[in-house]
Amino acid sequence: MSTLRLVLVRHGETASNVRGALDSRPPGPPLTERGRQQAARLAEELATEPVVAVYASTALRAQQTAEPVAQRHSTPVRVVDGVHEVQVGDLEGLADQASYDRFFAVYSAWADGDLHRPMPGGETGQQVLDRYLAVVRGITSRHADGSVVLVGHGASIRLAGMALARNVPTSLAEGALLPNTGRVVLEADAKSPTGWQCLSWTGLRVLS
């Protein structure tokens, strides 16, 4: 029986990650040398996966992370609009604790169901999900089985992962940030009301 898996991957390290800056606008900065090493390691870790397609957001860092994976599986990187990072508006480029507190206050509200609350000068959670889930629907229409790798961004992956798979505990999606090249693995499930179940979250097995 054929099964479709969706592997959501956060990009590798950038200079903005190193200095702790909120960096959401594409195309954004490239990977650091360490980020390139992380991308190469990701390709090695996914070498035995039955990867049928590799997608990436419009951000340069996502495309550079996806490239080694695509090369390993002899497939192109398909750039898609709609899976870029949560647009943080007035918080863009800031790295102070007060800005992070404002970001996490909104994100926590989203995780608790208040999706219409906006980031200061930025997107609402509903806007993020509307664009992200449309891309996932497009992928589902193009692929029936195998593993599809989608390289994107931590905050949008966490929010979409929780929306796509109802077996993801809110505490997990709202808790620790995804590390660079951290993965959320989903599997198509016709019995799920959302059509997906989560198999693992950054290496942690998620119960159905």
Tab-separated table of C-alpha atoms in Angstrom:
chain	number	residue	atom	x	y	z
A	1	MET	CA	0.000	0.000	0.000
A	2	SER	CA	1.461	3.368	-1.041
A	3	THR	CA	2.011	6.023	1.609
A	4	LEU	CA	2.901	9.685	1.293
A	5	ARG	CA	5.181	11.238	3.881
A	6	LEU	CA	5.852	14.941	4.261
A	7	VAL	CA	9.177	15.821	5.864
A	8	LEU	CA	9.119	19.439	7.057
A	9	VAL	CA	12.672	20.676	7.590
A	10	ARG	CA	13.924	23.898	9.107
A	11	HIS	CA	16.774	25.547	7.187
A	12	GLY	CA	20.419	25.487	8.296
A	13	GLU	CA	22.186	28.153	10.316
A	14	THR	CA	22.442	31.775	9.154
A	15	ALA	CA	24.204	34.818	10.562
A	16	SER	CA	20.837	36.023	11.882
A	17	ASN	CA	20.498	32.782	13.857
A	18	VAL	CA	23.958	33.299	15.322
A	19	ARG	CA	23.095	36.749	16.635
A	20	GLY	CA	19.570	35.743	17.629
A	21	ALA	CA	17.735	38.150	15.332
A	22	LEU	CA	14.116	37.778	14.223
A	23	ASP	CA	14.598	37.412	10.468
A	24	SER	CA	11.502	36.670	8.404
A	25	ARG	CA	11.568	38.534	5.089
A	26	PRO	CA	12.678	36.533	2.047
A	27	PRO	CA	15.063	36.158	0.373
A	28	GLY	CA	17.050	36.763	3.581
A	29	PRO	CA	20.659	35.816	4.370
A	30	PRO	CA	22.574	32.774	3.081
A	31	LEU	CA	23.760	29.861	5.165
A	32	THR	CA	26.891	30.187	7.253
A	33	GLU	CA	29.662	27.637	6.774
A	34	ARG	CA	28.200	25.710	9.687
A	35	GLY	CA	24.802	25.920	8.006
A	36	ARG	CA	26.239	24.387	4.842
A	37	GLN	CA	27.695	21.579	6.907
A	38	GLN	CA	24.289	21.027	8.492
A	39	ALA	CA	22.703	20.854	5.037
A	40	ALA	CA	25.263	18.281	3.907
A	41	ARG	CA	24.601	16.230	7.041
A	42	LEU	CA	20.856	16.449	6.395
A	43	ALA	CA	21.374	15.003	2.919
A	44	GLU	CA	23.320	12.108	4.434
A	45	GLU	CA	20.596	11.454	7.001
A	46	LEU	CA	17.903	11.404	4.303
A	47	ALA	CA	19.976	9.360	1.845
A	48	THR	CA	17.960	6.173	2.399
A	49	GLU	CA	14.563	7.874	2.402
A	50	PRO	CA	12.409	7.273	-0.712
A	51	VAL	CA	12.492	10.992	-1.582
A	52	VAL	CA	10.390	11.748	-4.658
A	53	ALA	CA	10.511	15.553	-4.534
A	54	VAL	CA	12.268	18.394	-2.721
A	55	TYR	CA	10.605	21.754	-2.165
A	56	ALA	CA	11.902	24.947	-0.561
A	57	SER	CA	10.572	28.356	0.391
A	58	THR	CA	11.490	31.558	-1.423
A	59	ALA	CA	14.188	32.258	1.192
A	60	LEU	CA	17.779	31.695	0.084
A	61	ARG	CA	18.651	29.780	3.254
A	62	ALA	CA	15.895	27.247	2.622
A	63	GLN	CA	16.963	26.675	-0.971
A	64	GLN	CA	20.604	26.239	0.023
A	65	THR	CA	19.573	23.712	2.676
A	66	ALA	CA	17.430	21.796	0.191
A	67	GLU	CA	20.062	21.619	-2.552
A	68	PRO	CA	22.261	18.798	-1.133
A	69	VAL	CA	19.162	16.691	-0.463
A	70	ALA	CA	17.910	17.240	-4.000
A	71	GLN	CA	21.309	16.396	-5.476
A	72	ARG	CA	21.489	13.173	-3.482
A	73	HIS	CA	18.156	12.062	-4.927
A	74	SER	CA	18.743	13.428	-8.452
A	75	THR	CA	15.780	15.773	-8.342
A	76	PRO	CA	15.523	19.567	-8.626
A	77	VAL	CA	14.692	21.953	-5.802
A	78	ARG	CA	11.200	23.253	-6.476
A	79	VAL	CA	10.761	26.730	-5.001
A	80	VAL	CA	7.245	27.424	-3.736
A	81	ASP	CA	5.698	30.613	-2.427
A	82	GLY	CA	3.609	30.349	0.721
A	83	VAL	CA	5.840	28.404	3.125
A	84	HIS	CA	8.105	31.296	4.096
A	85	GLU	CA	8.581	32.285	7.719
A	86	VAL	CA	5.969	33.998	9.867
A	87	GLN	CA	6.188	37.667	8.936
A	88	VAL	CA	7.017	39.472	12.174
A	89	GLY	CA	6.431	43.037	10.971
A	90	ASP	CA	7.701	45.596	13.492
A	91	LEU	CA	9.936	42.969	15.132
A	92	GLU	CA	11.947	42.335	11.964
A	93	GLY	CA	15.691	42.292	12.597
A	94	LEU	CA	15.401	42.759	16.364
A	95	ALA	CA	17.312	40.551	18.790
A	96	ASP	CA	16.462	41.914	22.249
A	97	GLN	CA	14.546	39.977	24.900
A	98	ALA	CA	11.577	42.340	24.870
A	99	SER	CA	11.049	41.690	21.150
A	100	TYR	CA	11.258	37.942	21.690
A	101	ASP	CA	8.744	38.219	24.527
A	102	ARG	CA	6.310	40.000	22.206
A	103	PHE	CA	6.829	37.357	19.519
A	104	PHE	CA	6.264	34.437	21.874
A	105	ALA	CA	3.209	36.053	23.458
A	106	VAL	CA	1.523	36.110	20.059
A	107	TYR	CA	2.767	32.664	19.082
A	108	SER	CA	1.470	31.180	22.332
A	109	ALA	CA	-1.923	32.728	21.629
A	110	TRP	CA	-1.917	31.052	18.209
A	111	ALA	CA	-1.046	27.685	19.741
A	112	ASP	CA	-3.983	28.137	22.125
A	113	GLY	CA	-6.362	28.780	19.221
A	114	ASP	CA	-6.374	32.593	18.902
A	115	LEU	CA	-5.220	32.553	15.263
A	116	HIS	CA	-6.547	36.012	14.456
A	117	ARG	CA	-4.118	37.803	16.758
A	118	PRO	CA	-1.420	39.512	14.630
A	119	MET	CA	2.267	39.857	15.150
A	120	PRO	CA	3.015	43.578	15.777
A	121	GLY	CA	2.679	44.997	12.266
A	122	GLY	CA	2.827	41.455	10.846
A	123	GLU	CA	0.745	38.399	10.022
A	124	THR	CA	-1.965	36.624	11.934
A	125	GLY	CA	-1.689	32.909	12.563
A	126	GLN	CA	-4.633	32.330	10.232
A	127	GLN	CA	-2.849	34.123	7.394
A	128	VAL	CA	0.201	31.923	7.919
A	129	LEU	CA	-1.879	28.746	7.867
A	130	ASP	CA	-3.922	29.813	4.836
A	131	ARG	CA	-0.830	30.223	2.674
A	132	TYR	CA	1.121	27.266	4.091
A	133	LEU	CA	-1.677	24.700	3.956
A	134	ALA	CA	-2.482	25.682	0.374
A	135	VAL	CA	1.034	24.588	-0.588
A	136	VAL	CA	0.588	21.284	1.250
A	137	ARG	CA	-2.673	20.676	-0.623
A	138	GLY	CA	-0.827	21.297	-3.888
A	139	ILE	CA	1.889	18.821	-2.932
A	140	THR	CA	-0.723	16.209	-2.036
A	141	SER	CA	-2.287	16.619	-5.470
A	142	ARG	CA	1.063	15.988	-7.187
A	143	HIS	CA	2.428	13.105	-5.132
A	144	ALA	CA	0.684	9.930	-4.003
A	145	ASP	CA	3.508	8.103	-2.267
A	146	GLY	CA	7.124	8.357	-1.206
A	147	SER	CA	8.734	11.062	0.916
A	148	VAL	CA	8.406	14.731	0.017
A	149	VAL	CA	10.924	17.061	1.648
A	150	LEU	CA	9.766	20.633	2.260
A	151	VAL	CA	12.444	22.978	3.593
A	152	GLY	CA	11.156	26.049	5.351
A	153	HIS	CA	11.222	27.867	8.672
A	154	GLY	CA	10.819	27.047	12.327
A	155	ALA	CA	7.816	29.099	13.419
A	156	SER	CA	5.693	28.379	10.349
A	157	ILE	CA	6.569	24.649	10.447
A	158	ARG	CA	5.520	24.376	14.090
A	159	LEU	CA	2.219	26.131	13.479
A	160	ALA	CA	1.440	24.160	10.307
A	161	GLY	CA	2.519	20.867	11.843
A	162	MET	CA	0.073	21.331	14.696
A	163	ALA	CA	-2.728	22.241	12.279
A	164	LEU	CA	-2.022	19.358	9.906
A	165	ALA	CA	-1.719	16.622	12.519
A	166	ARG	CA	-4.115	16.617	15.450
A	167	ASN	CA	-1.936	14.157	17.389
A	168	VAL	CA	0.713	16.857	17.996
A	169	PRO	CA	0.449	18.023	21.614
A	170	THR	CA	0.134	21.796	21.954
A	171	SER	CA	2.950	21.736	24.487
A	172	LEU	CA	5.278	20.239	21.880
A	173	ALA	CA	4.471	22.723	19.128
A	174	GLU	CA	4.533	25.661	21.533
A	175	GLY	CA	7.640	24.512	23.394
A	176	ALA	CA	11.244	24.204	22.267
A	177	LEU	CA	12.199	25.835	18.983
A	178	LEU	CA	13.065	23.617	16.053
A	179	PRO	CA	16.859	23.394	15.731
A	180	ASN	CA	18.515	24.162	12.418
A	181	THR	CA	17.674	21.269	10.039
A	182	GLY	CA	15.272	19.876	12.661
A	183	ARG	CA	12.490	17.780	11.114
A	184	VAL	CA	8.796	17.162	11.588
A	185	VAL	CA	7.653	14.000	9.798
A	186	LEU	CA	4.003	13.644	8.779
A	187	GLU	CA	2.261	10.732	7.099
A	188	ALA	CA	-0.932	10.866	5.069
A	189	ASP	CA	-3.773	9.261	7.014
A	190	ALA	CA	-7.225	8.952	5.504
A	191	LYS	CA	-8.694	8.239	8.941
A	192	SER	CA	-7.484	11.569	10.367
A	193	PRO	CA	-9.877	14.548	10.119
A	194	THR	CA	-6.981	16.624	8.781
A	195	GLY	CA	-5.622	13.933	6.466
A	196	TRP	CA	-2.293	13.614	8.303
A	197	GLN	CA	-0.713	12.214	11.420
A	198	CYS	CA	2.631	13.183	12.901
A	199	LEU	CA	5.172	10.371	13.220
A	200	SER	CA	8.034	12.309	14.789
A	201	TRP	CA	8.925	15.827	15.933
A	202	THR	CA	12.667	16.584	15.904
A	203	GLY	CA	13.398	12.937	16.530
A	204	LEU	CA	10.734	12.406	19.182
A	205	ARG	CA	8.122	9.807	18.332
A	206	VAL	CA	4.590	11.205	18.475
A	207	LEU	CA	1.808	8.870	19.527
A	208	SER	CA	-1.205	8.481	17.253
